[in-house]
Amino acid sequence: MQNLTTISLDSIIQNKNLSVVFQPIIENAERSIFGYEALIRGPLGGTLHSPVALFAEAKQQGRLVELEFLCRELSILQFKKLDLPGKLFLNASPETLFQPNFKSGQTLKLLEKIGFPPSRVVIELTEHSPLENYELVRDALKHYKEMGFEIAMDDLGSGYSGLRMWYELRPDFVKIDCHFMCDIDNDKVKQQFVRSIKNIAQELDCKVIAEGIETVDEFQFIEKIGLPFCQGYYFSHPEPLPIQKVENHFFSDRRVTKRSKNRLISSKKVGDLLQYIDAINVSTSVETCADLFKQAPDLDSIPVLDNNIPIGLIRRNSLTNLFFSKYGRELSGKNKITSLVDRHVLILENNLPIEQASMLISDQVRSKKALEFIIVSNGEYQGVGSIIDLLKEITNLQIDNARYANPLTLLPGNVPISKRLDLRIKEQIPVAVCYIDLDHFKPYNDYYGYEKGDQIILGVADILREVITDRDDFIGHIGGDDFILILSSDSWQKKCQKILNKFANWVRDRYQPEDLLKGGILGEDREGNKQFHPLLSLSIGCVSLPPPICKTHHDVAVLTTYAKSMAKKMKGNSLFVYNDIATDNQRRDKAS
């Protein structure tokens, strides 16, 4: 029997007798396919049809590296043949790195031969045995990243080393094991685990993919807590001809896209909508509450407090229905109103920005047809707010921002950028302001045409949206090929470097092969002279702003323009951080 299995494996490898199936990875906010995981199946009906049996046999025979490379080759060829969108996730075992026949750089050579960019490939590490030599694996992954690949770690929570492997290897993506997704909507412990993973991922600048999503309830929970990616049978089984579009019915009605996140800019807070209404205590009787409604005929609801902490609203129609019932008033009048309190009421802090509040109330408006929400300060009752007033503010905000949005990228333009900067300065919040400019864009635009030039600008905007995802961060489009980032997180320099790396890989596919081979194009400079222009690159000039430094957005513009000019003096994709603000201020004080 062993010999038959050996012959079978040998035959599989020699004849490339494997099939590839693809399962889509969904980007939740965009309601689109982000990429596909390639999965391998052995010959149908054979003992090695299962990938588990197939790879176990290959390991036993010392042919793990050979089989894995064949799987990669077939997966890449089929992915390209089907012209599938997004990224290709390729499974790789860290164990192969320790094999004597492992050769570095083989995957890149394969991609070059096939004509497929490494920027679209994610190497997904699958761990099936204890991992001890982290240093070797880390060096190998660094080598992969330098070649343009991204790295994913599979099945977090199921392997031998788990969190340590994540910490040591610092992948771009981490996949949460399907065990934690099963019935997560009903399991508080799993929910806490997943929330913790999400928080750790933000600190490590890593994206989370939820594996094994099989039901609508599971998906709605991970969508609700803001996990960015998922995959599972809920959307699609692995298929030889996978879906290329996700239908809207898979998603809930709530949708907050990256693009809309950056288009709404307001200095108003929830507290600006506050209307004070006398609240009642949870121990108030039904009879007393009914009298209050009788004295205020325009009042539809009354907030209910427990030690000044709001627990919900008592609604007029609840009492009306009770009192219209037979003997309702006689039987219930002396009772406390506890059983009648509507506890499914939105409670918002008074300093919450208007645009964030609008996202939170959308579901409640549709499902409950509620007209108000409760406003608190540090959890204590302040008053109520009208959803109608909030929607009016949002409508005005949308009109105002659409008026000033860049027509090509739909990102906020100069007026919203200035407002956001002035708001950050007023709030005394430390931020990093980054001025992004394309190098050699005019020659490219003249050489390839305006349509290709617009695609470059849109591509930069998409890369910025892909990297800058924190709610407090901001992306603006000054105009032409100039962009502004206002970043609040401590990892802003890492994000800038990530933007440069992604752009460097992405832009190579925007050149003809002969121009790519030459490393640029021959075009005219601004005086009309023929000149060689290297490949497009990005220059990012950054200024880290402690609160007292700048008084208005004009001051910020002076510093970021200088930082950008210094970045442009550096060759290729470059990042310049201007740190000498204090010295610069002293010079200005002396000059004045």
XYZ file of N, CA, C and O in Angstrom, residues 285-295 316 318-336 340:
128
model
N -43.831 55.746 39.511
C -44.980 54.880 39.226
C -45.545 55.164 37.837
O -45.341 56.239 37.267
N -46.285 54.202 37.323
C -46.932 54.347 36.022
C -47.922 55.504 36.053
O -48.025 56.300 35.105
N -48.669 55.630 37.159
C -49.672 56.695 37.300
C -49.022 58.071 37.216
O -49.496 58.969 36.499
N -47.905 58.259 37.925
C -47.203 59.552 37.915
C -46.688 59.868 36.522
O -46.767 61.015 36.051
N -46.146 58.874 35.856
C -45.631 59.063 34.505
C -46.750 59.464 33.544
O -46.578 60.345 32.696
N -47.911 58.843 33.691
C -49.053 59.180 32.834
C -49.475 60.633 33.041
O -49.833 61.341 32.086
N -49.426 61.110 34.295
C -49.780 62.502 34.585
C -48.792 63.470 33.926
O -49.187 64.542 33.444
N -47.511 63.098 33.894
C -46.503 63.958 33.251
C -46.789 64.097 31.755
O -46.679 65.188 31.182
N -47.147 63.005 31.130
C -47.487 63.075 29.702
C -48.749 63.917 29.476
O -48.865 64.637 28.478
N -49.685 63.843 30.412
C -50.922 64.620 30.288
C -50.639 66.113 30.389
O -51.241 66.929 29.683
N -49.662 66.477 31.258
C -49.300 67.884 31.430
C -48.493 68.427 30.249
O -48.436 69.628 30.034
N -44.843 57.531 25.207
C -46.266 57.826 25.409
C -47.141 56.674 24.918
O -48.100 56.279 25.594
N -46.569 53.571 24.839
C -46.540 52.400 25.735
C -47.603 52.537 26.818
O -48.320 51.574 27.144
N -47.717 53.743 27.372
C -48.730 53.977 28.406
C -50.132 53.958 27.812
O -51.072 53.434 28.409
N -50.257 54.527 26.616
C -51.569 54.564 25.966
C -52.089 53.139 25.734
O -53.253 52.828 26.028
N -51.227 52.282 25.225
C -51.630 50.890 24.974
C -52.018 50.184 26.269
O -52.964 49.394 26.322
N -51.249 50.486 27.348
C -51.532 49.853 28.633
C -52.883 50.311 29.184
O -53.711 49.502 29.622
N -53.126 51.604 29.134
C -54.339 52.158 29.738
C -55.583 51.849 28.927
O -56.694 51.859 29.452
N -55.408 51.600 27.621
C -56.548 51.233 26.803
C -56.953 49.771 27.024
O -58.049 49.366 26.658
N -56.038 48.985 27.572
C -56.379 47.586 27.827
C -57.359 47.497 28.997
O -57.417 48.389 29.847
N -58.086 46.425 29.056
C -59.110 46.258 30.082
C -58.465 46.222 31.471
O -57.547 45.447 31.708
N -58.921 47.069 32.333
C -58.427 47.192 33.721
C -56.938 47.571 33.797
O -56.302 47.413 34.833
N -56.360 48.061 32.673
C -54.929 48.375 32.655
C -54.536 49.395 33.692
O -53.576 49.203 34.444
N -55.292 50.508 33.793
C -54.915 51.564 34.730
C -55.087 51.105 36.171
O -54.251 51.375 37.028
N -56.204 50.401 36.437
C -56.476 49.961 37.800
C -55.411 48.977 38.294
O -54.981 49.024 39.449
N -54.971 48.086 37.387
C -54.035 47.044 37.795
C -52.576 47.510 37.821
O -51.771 47.002 38.597
N -52.232 48.483 36.967
C -50.815 48.830 36.798
C -50.444 50.215 37.291
O -49.267 50.554 37.344
N -51.421 51.040 37.636
C -51.149 52.436 37.964
C -50.135 52.629 39.071
O -49.329 53.558 39.040
N -50.167 51.766 40.091
C -49.266 51.930 41.230
C -47.886 51.281 40.997
O -46.960 51.483 41.773
N -47.781 50.484 39.938
C -46.516 49.786 39.673
C -45.438 50.758 39.193
O -45.738 51.834 38.654
N -44.191 50.370 39.359
C -43.076 51.153 38.808
C -43.056 50.994 37.286
O -43.522 50.001 36.740
N -41.963 48.993 31.439
C -42.376 49.705 30.221
C -41.230 50.473 29.558
O -41.417 51.055 28.488
